[in-house]
Coordinates of C-alpha atoms in Angstrom, one line a residue:
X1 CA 6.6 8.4 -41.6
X2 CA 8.4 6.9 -38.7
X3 CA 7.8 4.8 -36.0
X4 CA 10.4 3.6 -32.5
X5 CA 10.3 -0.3 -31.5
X6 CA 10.7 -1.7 -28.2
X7 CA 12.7 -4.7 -29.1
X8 CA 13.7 -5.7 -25.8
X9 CA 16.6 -5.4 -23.3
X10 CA 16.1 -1.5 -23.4
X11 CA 16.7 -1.8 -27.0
X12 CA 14.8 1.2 -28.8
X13 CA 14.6 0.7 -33.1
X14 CA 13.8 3.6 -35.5
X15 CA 11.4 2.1 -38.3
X16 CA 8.9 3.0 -40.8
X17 CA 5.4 3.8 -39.7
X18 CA 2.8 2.3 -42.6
X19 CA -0.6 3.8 -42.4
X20 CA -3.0 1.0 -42.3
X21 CA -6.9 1.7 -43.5
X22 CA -8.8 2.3 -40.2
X23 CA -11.1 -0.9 -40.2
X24 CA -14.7 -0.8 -39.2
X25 CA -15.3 1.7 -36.0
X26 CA -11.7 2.4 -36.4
X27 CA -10.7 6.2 -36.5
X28 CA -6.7 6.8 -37.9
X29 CA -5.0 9.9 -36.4
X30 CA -2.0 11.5 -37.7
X31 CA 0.2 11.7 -34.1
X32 CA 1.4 15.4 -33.4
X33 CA 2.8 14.7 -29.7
X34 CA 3.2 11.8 -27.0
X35 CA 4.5 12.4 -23.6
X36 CA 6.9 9.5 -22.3
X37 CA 5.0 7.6 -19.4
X38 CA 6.5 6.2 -15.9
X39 CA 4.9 3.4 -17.7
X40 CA 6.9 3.6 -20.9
X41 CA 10.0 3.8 -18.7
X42 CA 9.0 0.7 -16.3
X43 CA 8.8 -1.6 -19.9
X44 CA 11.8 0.0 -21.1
X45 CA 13.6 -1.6 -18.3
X46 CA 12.0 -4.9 -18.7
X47 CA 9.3 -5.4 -16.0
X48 CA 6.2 -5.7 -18.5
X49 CA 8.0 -7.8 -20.9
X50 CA 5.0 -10.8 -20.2
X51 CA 2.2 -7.5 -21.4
X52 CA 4.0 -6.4 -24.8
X53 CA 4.3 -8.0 -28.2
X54 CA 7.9 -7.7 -29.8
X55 CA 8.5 -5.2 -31.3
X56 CA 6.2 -3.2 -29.9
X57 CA 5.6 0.7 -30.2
X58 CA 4.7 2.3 -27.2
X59 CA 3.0 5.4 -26.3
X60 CA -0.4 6.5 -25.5
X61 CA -0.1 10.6 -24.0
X62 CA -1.1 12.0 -27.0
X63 CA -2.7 14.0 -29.4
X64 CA -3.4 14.5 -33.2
X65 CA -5.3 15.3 -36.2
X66 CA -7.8 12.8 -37.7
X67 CA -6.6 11.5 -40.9
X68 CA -9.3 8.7 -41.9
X69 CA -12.3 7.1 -40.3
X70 CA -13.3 3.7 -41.2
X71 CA -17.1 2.5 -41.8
X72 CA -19.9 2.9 -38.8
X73 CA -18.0 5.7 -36.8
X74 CA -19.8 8.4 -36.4
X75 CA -19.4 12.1 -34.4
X76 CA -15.7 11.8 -35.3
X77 CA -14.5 13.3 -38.5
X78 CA -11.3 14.2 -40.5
X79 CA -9.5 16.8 -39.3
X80 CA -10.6 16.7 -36.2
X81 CA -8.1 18.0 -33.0
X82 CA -8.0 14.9 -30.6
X83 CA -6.7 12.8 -27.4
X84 CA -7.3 9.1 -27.2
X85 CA -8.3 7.7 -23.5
X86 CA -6.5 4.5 -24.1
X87 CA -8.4 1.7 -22.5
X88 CA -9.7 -1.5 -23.9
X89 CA -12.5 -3.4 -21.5
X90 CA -13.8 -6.7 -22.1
X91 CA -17.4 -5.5 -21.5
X92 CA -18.5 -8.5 -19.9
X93 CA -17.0 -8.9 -16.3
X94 CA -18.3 -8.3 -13.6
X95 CA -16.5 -4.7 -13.0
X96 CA -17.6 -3.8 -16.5
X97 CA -21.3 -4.9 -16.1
X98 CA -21.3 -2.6 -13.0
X99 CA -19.9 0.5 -14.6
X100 CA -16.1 0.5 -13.9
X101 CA -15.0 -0.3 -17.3
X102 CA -11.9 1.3 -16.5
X103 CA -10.5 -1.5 -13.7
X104 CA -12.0 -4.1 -16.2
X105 CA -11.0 -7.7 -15.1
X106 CA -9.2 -8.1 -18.2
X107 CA -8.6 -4.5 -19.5
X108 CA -6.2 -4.0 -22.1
X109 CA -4.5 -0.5 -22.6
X110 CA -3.2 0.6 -25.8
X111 CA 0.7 1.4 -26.6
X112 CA 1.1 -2.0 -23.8
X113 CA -1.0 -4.8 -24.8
X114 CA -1.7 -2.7 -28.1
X115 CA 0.7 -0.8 -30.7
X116 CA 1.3 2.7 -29.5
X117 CA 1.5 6.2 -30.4
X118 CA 5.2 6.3 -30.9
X119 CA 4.6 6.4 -34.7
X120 CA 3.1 9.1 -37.5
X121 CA 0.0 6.9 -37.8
X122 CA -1.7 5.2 -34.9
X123 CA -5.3 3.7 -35.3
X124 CA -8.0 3.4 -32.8
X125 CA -11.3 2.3 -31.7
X126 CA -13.7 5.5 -31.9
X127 CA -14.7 4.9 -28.9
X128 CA -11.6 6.5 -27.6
X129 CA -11.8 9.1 -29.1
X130 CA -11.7 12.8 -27.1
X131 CA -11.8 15.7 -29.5
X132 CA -9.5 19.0 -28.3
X133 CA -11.1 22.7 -28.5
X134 CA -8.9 24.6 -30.5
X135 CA -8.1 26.7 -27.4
X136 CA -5.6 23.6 -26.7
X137 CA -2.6 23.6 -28.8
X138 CA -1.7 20.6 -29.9
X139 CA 1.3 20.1 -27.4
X140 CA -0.8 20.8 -24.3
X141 CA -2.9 18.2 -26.0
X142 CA -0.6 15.7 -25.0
X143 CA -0.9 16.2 -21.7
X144 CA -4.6 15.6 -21.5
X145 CA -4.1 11.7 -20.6
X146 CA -2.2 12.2 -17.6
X147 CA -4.3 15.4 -16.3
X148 CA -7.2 13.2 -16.3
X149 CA -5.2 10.7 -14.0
X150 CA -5.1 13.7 -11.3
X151 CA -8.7 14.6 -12.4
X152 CA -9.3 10.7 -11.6
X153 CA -7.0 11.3 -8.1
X154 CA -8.3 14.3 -7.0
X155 CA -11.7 13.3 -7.7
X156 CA -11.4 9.4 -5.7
X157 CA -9.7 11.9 -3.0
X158 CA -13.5 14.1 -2.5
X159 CA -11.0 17.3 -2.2
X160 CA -13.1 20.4 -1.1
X161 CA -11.8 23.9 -1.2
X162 CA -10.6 24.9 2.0
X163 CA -9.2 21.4 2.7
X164 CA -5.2 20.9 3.6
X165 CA -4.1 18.4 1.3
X166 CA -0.1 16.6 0.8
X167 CA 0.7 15.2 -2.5
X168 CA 3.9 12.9 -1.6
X169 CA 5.8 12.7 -4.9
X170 CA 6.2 16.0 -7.2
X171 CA 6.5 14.3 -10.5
X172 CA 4.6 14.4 -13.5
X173 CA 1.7 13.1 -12.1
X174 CA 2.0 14.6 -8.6
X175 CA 2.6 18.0 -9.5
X176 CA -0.8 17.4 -11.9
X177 CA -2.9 16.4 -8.9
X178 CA -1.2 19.3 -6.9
X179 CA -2.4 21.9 -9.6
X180 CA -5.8 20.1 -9.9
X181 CA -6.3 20.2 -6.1
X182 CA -5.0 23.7 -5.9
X183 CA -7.8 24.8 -8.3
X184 CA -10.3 23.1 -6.3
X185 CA -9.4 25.6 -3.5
X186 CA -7.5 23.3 -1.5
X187 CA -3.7 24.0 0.4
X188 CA -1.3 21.6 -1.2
X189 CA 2.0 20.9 0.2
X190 CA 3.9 18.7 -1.9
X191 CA 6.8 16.5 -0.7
X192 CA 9.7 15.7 -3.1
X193 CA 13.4 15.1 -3.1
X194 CA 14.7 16.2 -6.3
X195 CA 16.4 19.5 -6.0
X196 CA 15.5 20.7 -10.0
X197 CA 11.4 19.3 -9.8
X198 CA 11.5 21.5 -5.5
X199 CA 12.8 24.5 -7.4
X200 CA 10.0 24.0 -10.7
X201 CA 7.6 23.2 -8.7
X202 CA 8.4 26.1 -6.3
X203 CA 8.3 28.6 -9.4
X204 CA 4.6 27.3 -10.4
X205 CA 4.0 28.4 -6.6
X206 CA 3.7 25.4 -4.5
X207 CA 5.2 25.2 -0.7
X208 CA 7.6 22.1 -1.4
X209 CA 8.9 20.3 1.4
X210 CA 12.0 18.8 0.8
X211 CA 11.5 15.7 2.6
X212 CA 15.5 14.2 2.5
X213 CA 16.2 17.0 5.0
X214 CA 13.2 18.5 6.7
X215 CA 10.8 17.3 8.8
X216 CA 7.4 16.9 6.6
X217 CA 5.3 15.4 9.6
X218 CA 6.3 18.5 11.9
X219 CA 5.6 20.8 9.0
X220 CA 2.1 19.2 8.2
X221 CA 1.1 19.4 11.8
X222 CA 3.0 22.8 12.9
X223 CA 0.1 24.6 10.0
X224 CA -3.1 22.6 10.7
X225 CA -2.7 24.1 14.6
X226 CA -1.7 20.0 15.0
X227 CA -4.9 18.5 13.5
X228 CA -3.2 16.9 10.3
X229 CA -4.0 16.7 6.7
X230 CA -7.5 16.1 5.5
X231 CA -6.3 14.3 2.3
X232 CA -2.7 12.4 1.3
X233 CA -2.0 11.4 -1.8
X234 CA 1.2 8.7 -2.5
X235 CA 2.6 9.1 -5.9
X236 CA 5.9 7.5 -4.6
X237 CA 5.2 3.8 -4.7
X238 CA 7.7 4.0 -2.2
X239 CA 8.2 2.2 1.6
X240 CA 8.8 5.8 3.0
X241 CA 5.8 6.7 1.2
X242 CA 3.7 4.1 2.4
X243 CA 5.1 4.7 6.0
X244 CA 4.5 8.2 6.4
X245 CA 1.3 8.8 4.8
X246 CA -0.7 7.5 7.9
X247 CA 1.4 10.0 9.6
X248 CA -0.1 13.1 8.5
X249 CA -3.3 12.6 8.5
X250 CA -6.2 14.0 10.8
X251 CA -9.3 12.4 12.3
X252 CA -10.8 10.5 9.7
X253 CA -8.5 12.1 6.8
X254 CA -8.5 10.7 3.4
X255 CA -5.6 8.6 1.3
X256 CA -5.6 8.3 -1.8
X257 CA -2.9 5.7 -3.4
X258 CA -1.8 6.7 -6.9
X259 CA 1.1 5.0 -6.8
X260 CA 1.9 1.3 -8.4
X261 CA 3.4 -0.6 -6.2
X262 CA 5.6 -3.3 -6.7
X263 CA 5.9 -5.3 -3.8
X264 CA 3.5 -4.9 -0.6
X265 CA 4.6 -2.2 1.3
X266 CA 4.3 -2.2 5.4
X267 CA 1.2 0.0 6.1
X268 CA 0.2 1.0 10.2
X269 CA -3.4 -0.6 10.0
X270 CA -3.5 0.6 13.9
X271 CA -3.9 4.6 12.9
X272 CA -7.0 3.7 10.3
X273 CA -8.5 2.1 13.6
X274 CA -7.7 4.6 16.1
X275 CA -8.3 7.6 13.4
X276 CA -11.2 6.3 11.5
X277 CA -8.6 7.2 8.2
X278 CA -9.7 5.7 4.9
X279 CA -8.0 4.9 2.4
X280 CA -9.2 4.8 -1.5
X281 CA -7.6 3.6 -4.4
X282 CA -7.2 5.4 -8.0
X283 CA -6.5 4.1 -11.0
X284 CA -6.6 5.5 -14.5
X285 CA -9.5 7.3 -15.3
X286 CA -13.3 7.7 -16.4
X287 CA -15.1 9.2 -19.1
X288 CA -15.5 12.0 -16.9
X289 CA -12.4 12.8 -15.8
X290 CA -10.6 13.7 -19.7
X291 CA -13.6 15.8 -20.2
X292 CA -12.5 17.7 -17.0
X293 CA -8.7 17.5 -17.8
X294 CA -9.7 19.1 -21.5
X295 CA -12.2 21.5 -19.8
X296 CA -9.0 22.6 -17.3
X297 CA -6.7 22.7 -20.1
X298 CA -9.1 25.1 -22.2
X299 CA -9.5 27.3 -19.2
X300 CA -5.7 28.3 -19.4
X301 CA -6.0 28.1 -15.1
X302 CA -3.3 25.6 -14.9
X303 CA 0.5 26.1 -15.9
X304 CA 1.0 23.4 -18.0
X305 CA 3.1 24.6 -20.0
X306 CA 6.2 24.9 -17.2
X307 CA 5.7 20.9 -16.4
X308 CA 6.7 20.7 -20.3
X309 CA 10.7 20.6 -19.7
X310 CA 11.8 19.1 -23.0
X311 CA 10.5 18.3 -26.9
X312 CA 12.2 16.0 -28.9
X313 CA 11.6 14.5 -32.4
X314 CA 10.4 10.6 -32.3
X315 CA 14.0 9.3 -33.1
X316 CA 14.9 10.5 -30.1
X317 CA 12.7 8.4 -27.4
X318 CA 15.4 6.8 -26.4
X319 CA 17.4 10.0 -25.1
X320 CA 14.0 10.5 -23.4
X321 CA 13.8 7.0 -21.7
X322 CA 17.3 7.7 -20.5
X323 CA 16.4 11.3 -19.1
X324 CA 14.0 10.3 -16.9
X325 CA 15.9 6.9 -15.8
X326 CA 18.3 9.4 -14.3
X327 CA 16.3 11.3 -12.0
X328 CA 17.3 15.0 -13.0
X329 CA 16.3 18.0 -14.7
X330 CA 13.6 16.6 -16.0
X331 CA 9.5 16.8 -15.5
X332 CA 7.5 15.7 -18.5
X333 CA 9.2 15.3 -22.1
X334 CA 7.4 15.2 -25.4
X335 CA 8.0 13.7 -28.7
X336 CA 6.9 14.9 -31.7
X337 CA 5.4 12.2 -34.2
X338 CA 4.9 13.9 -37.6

């Protein structure tokens, strides 16, 4: 039973993982997988050091088999194949008394403010609790958390089928809203610089424009017969991001910003006046949105597997961390926990 600490200063500890009992409306779940997050990267490099507890285990794209379930829970029971959606509202601001639980004033989110997944045993609050149909292995369980951020995305977004959409960024999480928006029946071009994820994402049959050395505004307007995109979505959380997604959009086309962005970028306010564009913003997910994600992954529509480019065992997180710090062959990368 094992477990990996963030200690710090990209430090990365193999431990023991305890089982604790679940305590009242608790459920524990023996981990199977856990994807690596942008976010687990971003506090492995120090920038959420003020949200974590040293050490901390991290982790939260996951899935597993209930072990235990502590007193009061109910519809969740031992052995059951689940996900977590792994959010922790206050209940009692104002965004929570209206129904947006999920951008909660003071939302906590577990494997950040919480323990993580990282480990053999991980205990939650039932509430979190999403079961998996045995039609979803384990593994593609994993990926349920971040499919229901492009179920989120796409769904903020209003895509209908038909629509042109561009999804600038064709990570993870981009090439998740790509595939989401794709079964929607919408056109997705995708935008992305890195030559391994162009040539992936090319072989799960998206039109990738390379956007280091071709002209993605020309592109976008040479196929709509020079209207624009009807919907944008920045995954980037970068300036050139930020700059160009005004760009390509037509008369009162849609933006929808997924990515987190550091600092606040330069945005050209005059083309939402002179194109009526709006712009929405997405962030995390709904109820609704892992029951779609699960619903998708049962239908077997989407090629998850192919965004799967490596699974380690827990010890190696670190290797992981360092993967995706570099920027190359790599699209999603699994651990497994037990």
């Amino acid at each position: 039973m094992k477990a990996v600490f963030y200690e710090g200063d990209k430090k990365m500890t193999v431990g023991e993982s305890r089982p604790v009992q679940p305590e009242e409306g608790e459920v524990q779940i023996k981990v199977s997988h856990c994807g690596i997050c942008g976010t687990d990267l971003h506090i492995y490099h120090g920038v959420m050091d003020h949200r974590v507890t040293f050490p901390q285990i991290l982790g939260h794209e996951m899935s597993g088999i209930v072990e235990e379930v502590g007193n009061g829970v109910e519809n969740v029971a031992v052995g059951d194949r689940v996900t977590v959606r792994p959010l922790s509202p206050c209940g009692q601001c104002p965004a929570c008394e209206a129904g947006h639980s999920h951008i909660c004033h003071h939302l906590a989110f577990l494997g950040i403010e919480t323990q993580g997944a990282f480990q053999t045993y991980w205990n939650v609050p039932a509430y979190t609790i999403h079961k998996l149909p045995e039609s979803v292995s384990l593994k593609h369980g994993a990926l349920i958390e971040p499919l229901a951020v492009a179920c989120h995305d796409v769904r903020t977004g209003q895509i209908e089928a038909g629509e042109y959409v561009v999804v600038i960024g064709g990570g993870p999480i981009g090439a998740l809203i790509a595939m989401v928006a794709r079964q929607k029946g919408a056109t997705v071009k995708i935008a992305e610089i890195n030559p391994y994820r162009i040539k992936l994402l090319q072989q799960l049959g998206f039109e990738v424009v390379d956007s280091k050395n071709d002209d993605l505004e020309k592109i976008v307007y040479a196929e709509t017969n020079g209207a624009g995109a009807d919907v944008v979505f920045e995954v980037t959380s970068s300036k050139t991001g930020a700059q160009m997604m005004t760009k390509l959009l037509r008369t009162r086309g849609r933006i929808v910003i997924v990515g987190i962005f550091g600092q606040a970028p330069q945005v050209d306010l005059f083309q939402f006046f002179w194109k009526e564009l709006r712009m929405f913003g997405a962030r995390v997910y709904e109820p609704e949105d892992f029951d779609q994600a699960i619903a998708l992954a049962a239908s077997g529509e989407l090629p998850l597997e192919q965004v799967i480019t490596n699974v380690y065992p827990l010890e190696n997180l670190e290797q992981g961390l360092k993967e995706m710090e570099g920027g190359g062959n790599v699209m999603k990368v699994l651990l497994t926990c037990s």
